[in-house]
C-alpha cells in the first residue's frame, strides 16, 4: 500500500476554521494551547492513512489512549447513542460499569474486526502473557463510520498490525485533521469530511476550593449530513453553496450526474459521526453520559439530524480520577471480590457542571468545522470525486453575514 494520498486539486491552502475566520464566534470559552483532544493532560493520539497506487483504497485508523497507564487505571466514562446505525464495541461494559480501560480505535465499518484483534495483539505485546495463558480482562473499544464511496471496503486493507503500530506511535501532539486517520475516506455534508478536533478551557475550583482550570476536548470522525443543512455559526452556508452548485450543474451534465449519484448513495447510507470527548474534570459515569449527550448540541448547530441510517455515537471519558482495575488475576488478588472495598474519588458538584456542558457542545461544533476546513478534494474508488469545502467562498459568505 502506498503511503501517499490521492488527494489533490486544492487551489487554496487548507486551514482550520479559526485561521480562516479569526473573528468567528465559537462560544464563550477559550481553546486550549493546541485546540485539540491532546490538550487534556495524558491523552495520546495517532492517525495513520492507507492508500493504494490507483486510488481505490482510501482509509485509515485513529488511535487514542485515554492515559498512559490505561490498563491498570481506568477512566470513568459514559456513552450516548443519538442514532444507532453504527458500532462501538465495548459499549456494553462501559454502560455496565462506567469504566473505560481500553484504547479507542476509530476506523471504517469493515475494519472493526481487525481493529479489535489489533488491540488484543498490542495488549499481549506490551503486557505479556503469564505462563502461556491470558490472565487479564480487556474489552476493546472500536468505533466506525462507512467510507465505501471513496474506499474499496472489499479489500479489507486494515490489519491488526496497523492497530499495533498506531498504538505504539501515539503522542501528545496536536491531532492531524482532514483526510487523516479513520477520517481519510469520509464525507460530510457532501463535501470531503474526516477527522477534526478542538478543546475548551473552563475555569472552576478543585476539591479544596482553590481555583483550577479544566479542559474539555473533542475529536470527531465526521461522515454525515446533507449539503442544504450545513451551517457555520448559524449561517446557512450549505444552502448558499448548494444553490450555486445547482446553477453551475445546469450546463454541466457530467457534474449533475455525479451529484445525483452521490445523493442516491447518501440517501442509502448516510455516513455517521463518532465523537470522543475527553476531560480532566473529575466527573462520574452518569455525568459523563450527560456530557456525551451535549455532543448532540454541537452536531445540531452544524446541521446533523441523526438520520435513520446514520451511526451517531458519542463517548466521553474523564482522566480526573484513576480507578484501579485488573485487581484480580491468576497472579494477583488486590481485593476480595466478596468484601466491598471503597475507593476515594473527587467529583464535580452537579450544580456547577453547566460550563463543562457548554464547552463539550462548542468543542464538538468546532471539531466538525475543522474536519471540513482541513479536508482536501479526493478522487477515490471507481473514480468517485468529493470536493473540498471551498474556503474562499465560505469566508466571503461568513464575512457578509457574521455579526
PDB file of C-alpha atoms in Angstrom, residues 63-203:
ATOM      1  CA  UNK A  63      -5.783   5.553  17.779  1.00  0.00           C
ATOM      2  CA  UNK A  64      -6.431   7.076  21.216  1.00  0.00           C
ATOM      3  CA  UNK A  65      -5.011   6.176  24.606  1.00  0.00           C
ATOM      4  CA  UNK A  66      -7.042   7.745  27.453  1.00  0.00           C
ATOM      5  CA  UNK A  67      -3.899   7.741  29.612  1.00  0.00           C
ATOM      6  CA  UNK A  68      -0.526   6.079  29.526  1.00  0.00           C
ATOM      7  CA  UNK A  69      -1.468   3.636  32.311  1.00  0.00           C
ATOM      8  CA  UNK A  70      -4.902   2.866  30.820  1.00  0.00           C
ATOM      9  CA  UNK A  71      -4.699  -0.840  31.606  1.00  0.00           C
ATOM     10  CA  UNK A  72      -4.411  -0.584  35.400  1.00  0.00           C
ATOM     11  CA  UNK A  73      -6.003   2.834  35.994  1.00  0.00           C
ATOM     12  CA  UNK A  74      -9.406   3.089  34.353  1.00  0.00           C
ATOM     13  CA  UNK A  75     -11.190   6.319  33.469  1.00  0.00           C
ATOM     14  CA  UNK A  76     -14.792   6.941  34.337  1.00  0.00           C
ATOM     15  CA  UNK A  77     -16.764   7.079  31.072  1.00  0.00           C
ATOM     16  CA  UNK A  78     -20.238   7.427  29.599  1.00  0.00           C
ATOM     17  CA  UNK A  79     -21.821   6.813  26.181  1.00  0.00           C
ATOM     18  CA  UNK A  80     -24.736   8.416  24.369  1.00  0.00           C
ATOM     19  CA  UNK A  81     -26.334   7.000  21.225  1.00  0.00           C
ATOM     20  CA  UNK A  82     -28.034   9.737  19.192  1.00  0.00           C
ATOM     21  CA  UNK A  83     -28.792   7.266  16.386  1.00  0.00           C
ATOM     22  CA  UNK A  84     -27.714   3.667  16.467  1.00  0.00           C
ATOM     23  CA  UNK A  85     -26.956   2.610  12.885  1.00  0.00           C
ATOM     24  CA  UNK A  86     -23.309   2.061  13.765  1.00  0.00           C
ATOM     25  CA  UNK A  87     -20.930   0.248  16.057  1.00  0.00           C
ATOM     26  CA  UNK A  88     -18.856   0.964  19.118  1.00  0.00           C
ATOM     27  CA  UNK A  89     -17.564  -2.241  20.652  1.00  0.00           C
ATOM     28  CA  UNK A  90     -17.043  -2.387  24.386  1.00  0.00           C
ATOM     29  CA  UNK A  91     -20.009  -0.079  24.939  1.00  0.00           C
ATOM     30  CA  UNK A  92     -21.991  -2.626  26.965  1.00  0.00           C
ATOM     31  CA  UNK A  93     -19.173  -2.849  29.507  1.00  0.00           C
ATOM     32  CA  UNK A  94     -18.867   0.938  29.708  1.00  0.00           C
ATOM     33  CA  UNK A  95     -22.640   1.164  30.281  1.00  0.00           C
ATOM     34  CA  UNK A  96     -22.451  -1.605  32.871  1.00  0.00           C
ATOM     35  CA  UNK A  97     -19.548  -0.283  34.942  1.00  0.00           C
ATOM     36  CA  UNK A  98     -18.904   3.287  33.840  1.00  0.00           C
ATOM     37  CA  UNK A  99     -15.274   2.348  33.259  1.00  0.00           C
ATOM     38  CA  UNK A 100     -13.016   2.786  30.233  1.00  0.00           C
ATOM     39  CA  UNK A 101      -9.839   0.707  30.383  1.00  0.00           C
ATOM     40  CA  UNK A 102      -9.106   0.131  26.716  1.00  0.00           C
ATOM     41  CA  UNK A 103      -7.532   2.041  23.863  1.00  0.00           C
ATOM     42  CA  UNK A 104     -10.045   3.646  21.498  1.00  0.00           C
ATOM     43  CA  UNK A 105      -9.789   2.902  17.779  1.00  0.00           C
ATOM     44  CA  UNK A 106     -11.872   4.736  15.153  1.00  0.00           C
ATOM     45  CA  UNK A 107     -11.782   3.329  11.629  1.00  0.00           C
ATOM     46  CA  UNK A 108     -14.021   2.178   8.750  1.00  0.00           C
ATOM     47  CA  UNK A 109     -17.033  -0.115   9.074  1.00  0.00           C
ATOM     48  CA  UNK A 110     -15.322  -3.190   7.635  1.00  0.00           C
ATOM     49  CA  UNK A 111     -12.219  -2.854   9.822  1.00  0.00           C
ATOM     50  CA  UNK A 112     -13.863  -3.342  13.221  1.00  0.00           C
ATOM     51  CA  UNK A 113     -12.739  -6.962  13.497  1.00  0.00           C
ATOM     52  CA  UNK A 114      -9.122  -6.225  12.581  1.00  0.00           C
ATOM     53  CA  UNK A 115      -9.047  -3.293  14.997  1.00  0.00           C
ATOM     54  CA  UNK A 116     -10.497  -5.417  17.796  1.00  0.00           C
ATOM     55  CA  UNK A 117      -7.847  -8.068  17.237  1.00  0.00           C
ATOM     56  CA  UNK A 118      -5.170  -5.396  16.940  1.00  0.00           C
ATOM     57  CA  UNK A 119      -5.928  -4.025  20.391  1.00  0.00           C
ATOM     58  CA  UNK A 120      -5.537  -7.527  21.809  1.00  0.00           C
ATOM     59  CA  UNK A 121      -2.269  -8.020  19.952  1.00  0.00           C
ATOM     60  CA  UNK A 122      -0.993  -4.706  21.295  1.00  0.00           C
ATOM     61  CA  UNK A 123      -2.014  -5.691  24.824  1.00  0.00           C
ATOM     62  CA  UNK A 124      -0.289  -9.066  24.559  1.00  0.00           C
ATOM     63  CA  UNK A 125       2.840  -7.403  23.167  1.00  0.00           C
ATOM     64  CA  UNK A 126       3.004  -4.727  25.889  1.00  0.00           C
ATOM     65  CA  UNK A 127       1.544  -6.577  28.884  1.00  0.00           C
ATOM     66  CA  UNK A 128       2.720 -10.107  28.239  1.00  0.00           C
ATOM     67  CA  UNK A 129       1.157 -13.487  28.850  1.00  0.00           C
ATOM     68  CA  UNK A 130       1.531 -15.218  32.206  1.00  0.00           C
ATOM     69  CA  UNK A 131       2.556 -18.870  31.958  1.00  0.00           C
ATOM     70  CA  UNK A 132       1.132 -19.203  28.465  1.00  0.00           C
ATOM     71  CA  UNK A 133      -2.341 -18.039  29.475  1.00  0.00           C
ATOM     72  CA  UNK A 134      -4.124 -14.677  29.361  1.00  0.00           C
ATOM     73  CA  UNK A 135      -4.976 -13.738  32.939  1.00  0.00           C
ATOM     74  CA  UNK A 136      -6.266 -10.184  32.424  1.00  0.00           C
ATOM     75  CA  UNK A 137      -9.569  -8.666  31.319  1.00  0.00           C
ATOM     76  CA  UNK A 138      -9.960  -6.310  28.356  1.00  0.00           C
ATOM     77  CA  UNK A 139     -12.910  -5.456  26.100  1.00  0.00           C
ATOM     78  CA  UNK A 140     -11.565  -3.357  23.193  1.00  0.00           C
ATOM     79  CA  UNK A 141     -13.351  -0.145  22.216  1.00  0.00           C
ATOM     80  CA  UNK A 142     -13.624   0.198  18.422  1.00  0.00           C
ATOM     81  CA  UNK A 143     -15.908   2.658  16.612  1.00  0.00           C
ATOM     82  CA  UNK A 144     -16.581   3.006  12.894  1.00  0.00           C
ATOM     83  CA  UNK A 145     -18.091   5.038  10.099  1.00  0.00           C
ATOM     84  CA  UNK A 146     -18.726   3.955   6.491  1.00  0.00           C
ATOM     85  CA  UNK A 147     -16.242   5.104   3.828  1.00  0.00           C
ATOM     86  CA  UNK A 148     -17.440   2.841   0.992  1.00  0.00           C
ATOM     87  CA  UNK A 149     -17.987   5.634  -1.557  1.00  0.00           C
ATOM     88  CA  UNK A 150     -14.315   6.630  -1.681  1.00  0.00           C
ATOM     89  CA  UNK A 151     -12.732   3.426  -0.387  1.00  0.00           C
ATOM     90  CA  UNK A 152     -12.964  -0.151  -1.676  1.00  0.00           C
ATOM     91  CA  UNK A 153     -14.120  -1.850   1.508  1.00  0.00           C
ATOM     92  CA  UNK A 154     -13.957  -5.286  -0.124  1.00  0.00           C
ATOM     93  CA  UNK A 155     -10.157  -5.143   0.081  1.00  0.00           C
ATOM     94  CA  UNK A 156     -10.110  -5.309   3.925  1.00  0.00           C
ATOM     95  CA  UNK A 157      -6.812  -3.418   3.966  1.00  0.00           C
ATOM     96  CA  UNK A 158      -6.811  -2.532   7.671  1.00  0.00           C
ATOM     97  CA  UNK A 159      -4.877  -5.245   9.503  1.00  0.00           C
ATOM     98  CA  UNK A 160      -4.196  -5.848  13.200  1.00  0.00           C
ATOM     99  CA  UNK A 161      -0.583  -4.759  12.686  1.00  0.00           C
ATOM    100  CA  UNK A 162      -1.808  -1.284  11.689  1.00  0.00           C
ATOM    101  CA  UNK A 163      -3.530  -1.037  15.070  1.00  0.00           C
ATOM    102  CA  UNK A 164      -0.404  -2.129  16.935  1.00  0.00           C
ATOM    103  CA  UNK A 165       1.655   0.431  15.015  1.00  0.00           C
ATOM    104  CA  UNK A 166      -0.842   3.185  15.771  1.00  0.00           C
ATOM    105  CA  UNK A 167      -0.976   2.456  19.495  1.00  0.00           C
ATOM    106  CA  UNK A 168       2.800   2.312  19.667  1.00  0.00           C
ATOM    107  CA  UNK A 169       3.013   5.711  17.928  1.00  0.00           C
ATOM    108  CA  UNK A 170       0.541   7.794  19.953  1.00  0.00           C
ATOM    109  CA  UNK A 171       1.712  11.217  21.121  1.00  0.00           C
ATOM    110  CA  UNK A 172       0.526  14.420  22.791  1.00  0.00           C
ATOM    111  CA  UNK A 173       0.967  16.411  19.558  1.00  0.00           C
ATOM    112  CA  UNK A 174      -1.964  18.280  18.037  1.00  0.00           C
ATOM    113  CA  UNK A 175      -4.215  15.808  16.233  1.00  0.00           C
ATOM    114  CA  UNK A 176      -3.840  15.947  12.447  1.00  0.00           C
ATOM    115  CA  UNK A 177      -7.087  16.830  10.688  1.00  0.00           C
ATOM    116  CA  UNK A 178      -8.962  16.357   7.442  1.00  0.00           C
ATOM    117  CA  UNK A 179      -8.181  13.324   5.253  1.00  0.00           C
ATOM    118  CA  UNK A 180      -6.331  11.543   8.039  1.00  0.00           C
ATOM    119  CA  UNK A 181      -6.753   8.597  10.365  1.00  0.00           C
ATOM    120  CA  UNK A 182     -10.126   6.913  10.369  1.00  0.00           C
ATOM    121  CA  UNK A 183     -11.500  10.002   8.624  1.00  0.00           C
ATOM    122  CA  UNK A 184      -9.408   9.509   5.476  1.00  0.00           C
ATOM    123  CA  UNK A 185     -12.274   8.478   3.198  1.00  0.00           C
ATOM    124  CA  UNK A 186     -15.194  10.194   4.914  1.00  0.00           C
ATOM    125  CA  UNK A 187     -17.770  12.649   3.519  1.00  0.00           C
ATOM    126  CA  UNK A 188     -19.509  15.419   5.484  1.00  0.00           C
ATOM    127  CA  UNK A 189     -22.490  17.398   4.130  1.00  0.00           C
ATOM    128  CA  UNK A 190     -21.477  16.108   0.659  1.00  0.00           C
ATOM    129  CA  UNK A 191     -18.066  17.787   0.998  1.00  0.00           C
ATOM    130  CA  UNK A 192     -14.872  15.972   1.911  1.00  0.00           C
ATOM    131  CA  UNK A 193     -15.030  15.280   5.627  1.00  0.00           C
ATOM    132  CA  UNK A 194     -12.827  13.373   8.032  1.00  0.00           C
ATOM    133  CA  UNK A 195     -11.077  13.934  11.337  1.00  0.00           C
ATOM    134  CA  UNK A 196     -11.321  17.141  13.359  1.00  0.00           C
ATOM    135  CA  UNK A 197     -10.612  18.223  16.917  1.00  0.00           C
ATOM    136  CA  UNK A 198     -10.998  21.155  19.302  1.00  0.00           C
ATOM    137  CA  UNK A 199     -10.796  21.989  23.010  1.00  0.00           C
ATOM    138  CA  UNK A 200     -12.055  24.445  25.617  1.00  0.00           C
ATOM    139  CA  UNK A 201     -10.780  25.672  28.981  1.00  0.00           C
ATOM    140  CA  UNK A 202     -13.353  26.030  31.765  1.00  0.00           C
ATOM    141  CA  UNK A 203     -12.450  27.842  34.964  1.00  0.00           C
TER     142      UNK A 203
END
